[in-house]
Short mmCIF file of C-alpha atoms in Angstrom, two decimals:
data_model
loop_
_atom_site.label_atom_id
_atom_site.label_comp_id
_atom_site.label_asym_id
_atom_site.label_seq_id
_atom_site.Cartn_x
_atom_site.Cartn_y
_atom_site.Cartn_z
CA UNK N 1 5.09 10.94 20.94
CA UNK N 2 1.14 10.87 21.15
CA UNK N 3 -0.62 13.70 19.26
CA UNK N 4 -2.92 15.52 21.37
CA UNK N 5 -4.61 15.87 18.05
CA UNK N 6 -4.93 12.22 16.93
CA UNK N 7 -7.61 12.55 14.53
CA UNK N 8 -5.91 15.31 12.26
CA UNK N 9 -3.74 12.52 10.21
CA UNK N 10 -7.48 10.69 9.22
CA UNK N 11 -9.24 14.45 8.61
CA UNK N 12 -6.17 15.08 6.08
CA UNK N 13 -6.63 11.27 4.68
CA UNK N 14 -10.23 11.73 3.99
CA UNK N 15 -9.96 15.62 2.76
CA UNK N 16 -7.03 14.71 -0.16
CA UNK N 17 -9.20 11.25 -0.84
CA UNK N 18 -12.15 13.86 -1.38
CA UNK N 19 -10.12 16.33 -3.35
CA UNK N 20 -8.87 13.77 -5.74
CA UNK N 21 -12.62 12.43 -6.51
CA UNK N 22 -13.54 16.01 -6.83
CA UNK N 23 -10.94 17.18 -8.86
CA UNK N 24 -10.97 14.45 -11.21
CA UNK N 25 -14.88 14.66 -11.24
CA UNK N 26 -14.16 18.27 -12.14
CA UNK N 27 -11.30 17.21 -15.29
CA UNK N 28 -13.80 14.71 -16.59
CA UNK N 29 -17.22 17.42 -17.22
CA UNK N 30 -14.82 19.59 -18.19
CA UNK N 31 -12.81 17.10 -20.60
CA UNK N 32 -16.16 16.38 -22.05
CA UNK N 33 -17.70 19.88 -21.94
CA UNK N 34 -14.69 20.69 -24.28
CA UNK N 35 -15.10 17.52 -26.87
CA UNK N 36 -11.50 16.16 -25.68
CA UNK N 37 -13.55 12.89 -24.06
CA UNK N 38 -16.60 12.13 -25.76
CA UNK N 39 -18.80 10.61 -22.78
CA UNK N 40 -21.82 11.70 -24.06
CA UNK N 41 -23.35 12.85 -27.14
CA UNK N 42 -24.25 16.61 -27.33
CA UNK N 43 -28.00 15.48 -28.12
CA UNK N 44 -28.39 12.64 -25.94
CA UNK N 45 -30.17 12.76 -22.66
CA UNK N 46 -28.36 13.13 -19.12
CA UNK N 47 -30.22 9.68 -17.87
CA UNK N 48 -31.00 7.26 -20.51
CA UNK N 49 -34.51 5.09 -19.59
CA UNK N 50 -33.87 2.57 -22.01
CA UNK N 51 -32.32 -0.20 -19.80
CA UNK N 52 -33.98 -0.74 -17.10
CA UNK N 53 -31.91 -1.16 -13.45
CA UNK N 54 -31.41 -5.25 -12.16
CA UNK N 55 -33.44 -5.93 -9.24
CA UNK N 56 -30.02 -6.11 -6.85
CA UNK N 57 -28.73 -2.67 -7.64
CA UNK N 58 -31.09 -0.93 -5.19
CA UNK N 59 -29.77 -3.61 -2.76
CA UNK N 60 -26.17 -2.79 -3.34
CA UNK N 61 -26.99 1.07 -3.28
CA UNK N 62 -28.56 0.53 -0.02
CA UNK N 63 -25.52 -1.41 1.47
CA UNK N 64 -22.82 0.84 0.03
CA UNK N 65 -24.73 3.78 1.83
CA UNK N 66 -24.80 2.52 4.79
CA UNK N 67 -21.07 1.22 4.75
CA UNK N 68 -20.85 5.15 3.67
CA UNK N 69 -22.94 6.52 6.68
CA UNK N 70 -21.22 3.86 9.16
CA UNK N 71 -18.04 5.38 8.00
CA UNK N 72 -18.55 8.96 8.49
CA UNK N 73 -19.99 7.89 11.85
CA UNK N 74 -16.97 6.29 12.94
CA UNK N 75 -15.09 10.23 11.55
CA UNK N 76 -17.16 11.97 13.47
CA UNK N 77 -16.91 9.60 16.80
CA UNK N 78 -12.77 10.61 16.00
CA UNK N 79 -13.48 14.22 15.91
CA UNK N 80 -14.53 13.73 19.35
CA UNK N 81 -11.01 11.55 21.04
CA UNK N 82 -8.91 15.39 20.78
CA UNK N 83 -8.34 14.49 24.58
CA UNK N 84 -5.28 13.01 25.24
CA UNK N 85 -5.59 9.85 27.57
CA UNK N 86 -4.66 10.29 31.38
CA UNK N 87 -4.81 7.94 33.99
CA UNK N 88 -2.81 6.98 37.30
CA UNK N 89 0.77 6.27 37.87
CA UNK N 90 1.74 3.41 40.10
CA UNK N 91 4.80 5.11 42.26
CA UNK N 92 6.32 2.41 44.30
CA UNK N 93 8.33 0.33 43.28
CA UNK N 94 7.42 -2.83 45.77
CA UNK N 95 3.52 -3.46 46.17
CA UNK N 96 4.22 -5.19 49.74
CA UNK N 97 5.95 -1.88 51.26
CA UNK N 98 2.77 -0.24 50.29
CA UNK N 99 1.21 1.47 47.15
CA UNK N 100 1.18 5.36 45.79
CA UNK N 101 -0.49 6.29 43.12
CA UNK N 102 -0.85 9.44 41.66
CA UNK N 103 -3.49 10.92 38.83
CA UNK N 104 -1.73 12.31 36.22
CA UNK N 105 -4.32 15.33 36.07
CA UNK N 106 -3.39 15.80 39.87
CA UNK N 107 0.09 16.24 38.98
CA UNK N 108 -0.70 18.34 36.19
CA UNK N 109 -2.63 21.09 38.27
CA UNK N 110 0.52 22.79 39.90
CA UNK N 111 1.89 23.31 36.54
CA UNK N 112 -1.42 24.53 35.14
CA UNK N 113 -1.27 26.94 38.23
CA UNK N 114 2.23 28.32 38.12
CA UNK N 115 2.68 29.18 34.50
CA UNK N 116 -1.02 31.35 35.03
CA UNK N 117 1.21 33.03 37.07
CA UNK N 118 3.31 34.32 34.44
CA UNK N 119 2.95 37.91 33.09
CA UNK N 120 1.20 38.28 30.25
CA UNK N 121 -0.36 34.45 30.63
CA UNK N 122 -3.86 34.18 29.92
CA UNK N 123 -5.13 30.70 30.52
CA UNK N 124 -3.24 27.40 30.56
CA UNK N 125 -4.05 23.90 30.31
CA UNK N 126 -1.86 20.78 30.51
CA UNK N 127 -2.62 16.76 30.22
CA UNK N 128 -0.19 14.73 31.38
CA UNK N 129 -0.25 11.41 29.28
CA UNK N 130 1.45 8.29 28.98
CA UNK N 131 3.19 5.55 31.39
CA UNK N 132 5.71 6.97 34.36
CA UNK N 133 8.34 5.13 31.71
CA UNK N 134 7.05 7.20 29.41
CA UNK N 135 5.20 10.48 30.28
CA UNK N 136 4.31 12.83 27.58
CA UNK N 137 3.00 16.40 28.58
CA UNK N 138 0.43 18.42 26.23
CA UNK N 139 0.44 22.09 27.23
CA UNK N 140 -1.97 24.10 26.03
CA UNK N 141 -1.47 28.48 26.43
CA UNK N 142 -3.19 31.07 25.89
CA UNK N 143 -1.45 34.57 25.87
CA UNK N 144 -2.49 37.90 25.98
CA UNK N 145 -1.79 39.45 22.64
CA UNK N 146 1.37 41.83 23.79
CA UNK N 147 2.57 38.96 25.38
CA UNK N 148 6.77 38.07 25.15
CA UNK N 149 6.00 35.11 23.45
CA UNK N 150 9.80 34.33 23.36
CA UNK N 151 9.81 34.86 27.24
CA UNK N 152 7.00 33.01 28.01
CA UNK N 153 8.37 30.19 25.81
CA UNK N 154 11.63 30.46 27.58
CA UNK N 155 9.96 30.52 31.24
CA UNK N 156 8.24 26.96 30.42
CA UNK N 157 10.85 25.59 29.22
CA UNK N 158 13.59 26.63 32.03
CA UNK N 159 11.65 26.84 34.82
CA UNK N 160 8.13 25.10 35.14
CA UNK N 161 8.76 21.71 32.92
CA UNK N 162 12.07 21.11 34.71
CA UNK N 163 10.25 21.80 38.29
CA UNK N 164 7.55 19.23 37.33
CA UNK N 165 10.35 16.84 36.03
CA UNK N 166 11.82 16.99 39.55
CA UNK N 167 8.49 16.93 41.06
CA UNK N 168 7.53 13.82 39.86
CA UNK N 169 11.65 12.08 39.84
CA UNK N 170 11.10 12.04 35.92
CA UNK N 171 14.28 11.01 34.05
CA UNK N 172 12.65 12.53 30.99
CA UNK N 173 9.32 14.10 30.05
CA UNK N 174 8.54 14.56 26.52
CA UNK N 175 6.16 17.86 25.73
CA UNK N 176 4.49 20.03 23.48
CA UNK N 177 3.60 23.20 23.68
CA UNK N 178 0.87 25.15 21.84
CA UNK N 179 0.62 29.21 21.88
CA UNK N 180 -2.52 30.85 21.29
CA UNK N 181 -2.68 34.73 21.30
CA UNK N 182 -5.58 35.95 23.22
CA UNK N 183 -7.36 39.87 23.70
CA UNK N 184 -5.81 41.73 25.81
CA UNK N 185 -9.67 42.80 27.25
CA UNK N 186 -9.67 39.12 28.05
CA UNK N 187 -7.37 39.33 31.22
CA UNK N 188 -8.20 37.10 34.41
CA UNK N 189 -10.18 37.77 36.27
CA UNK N 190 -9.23 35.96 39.48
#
């Protein structure tokens, strides 16, 4: 199933890959703080000026950085894909009796409507993603905070994903839900 939340798995890559260069960092200035790895003499200066740099390390600094920057470009351009992907569902079956298509966000709205319905229901949101072979439904709630969280779990799950599933002649629909408590001074207001 599609994560609504596709760039989490590269945020956890790049935080451990971090961590580790960090950490070790941290064992090696340490190591050598304590004598155990002699990297540098106790009188001998941070940066030595003795050799001077080759004329093509500047040029390989300057590349690496921007390989560097291009990188945590393309992270950031993730951070931003949390949405996911909707589109329209061919419904018929035979293109020469006719077409009916349907936007997934469409079909997602009477959901969205009926669980705000619910007591103790804040907001809701839901994304309706995938193929018609293949639907997958992201459901985001937000409760109020003495909200039956077991009830409201157990309303979803028996009553408005099956209704959709008819709704929309699904054999299947694969979904996840996520529960957010919310103030209970932050009731609707409609």
């Amino acid at each position: 199933m599609a994560s609504p939340n596709r760039p989490a798995r590269l945020n956890r890559i790049l935080l451990v890959l971090v961590g580790v260069v960090l950490l070790a960092g941290g064992v090696c200035i340490l190591a050598s703080a304590l004598g155990a790895m002699p990297l540098l003499a106790p009188e001998a200066p941070v940066v030595s000026t003795v050799p001077p740099l080759a004329g093509w390390v500047p040029w390989v600094v300057a590349v690496v950085a921007v390989i560097v920057g291009l990188l945590c470009l393309r992270w950031l351009l993730a951070q931003t894909l949390r949405r996911a992907k909707t589109g329209t569902w061919q419904l018929s079956q035979n293109p020469r009796k006719g077409q009916t298509r349907l936007d997934t966000d469409t079909a997602a709205a009477p959901l969205v409507e009926e669980i705000e319905t619910y007591p103790g229901i804040h907001r809701a949101r839901a994304r309706l993603a995938g193929t018609r072979a293949h639907p997958v439904l992201h459901l985001a709630v937000v409760t109020e905070d003495r909200a039956d969280i077991r009830q409201v779990r157990h309303r979803i799950d028996a009553e408005a994903i099956p209704r959709m599933r008819q709704a929309l002649e699904l054999e299947h629909l694969a979904s996840d839900l996520l529960l957010r408590l919310g103030a209970a001074h932050s009731a609707r207001t409609h």
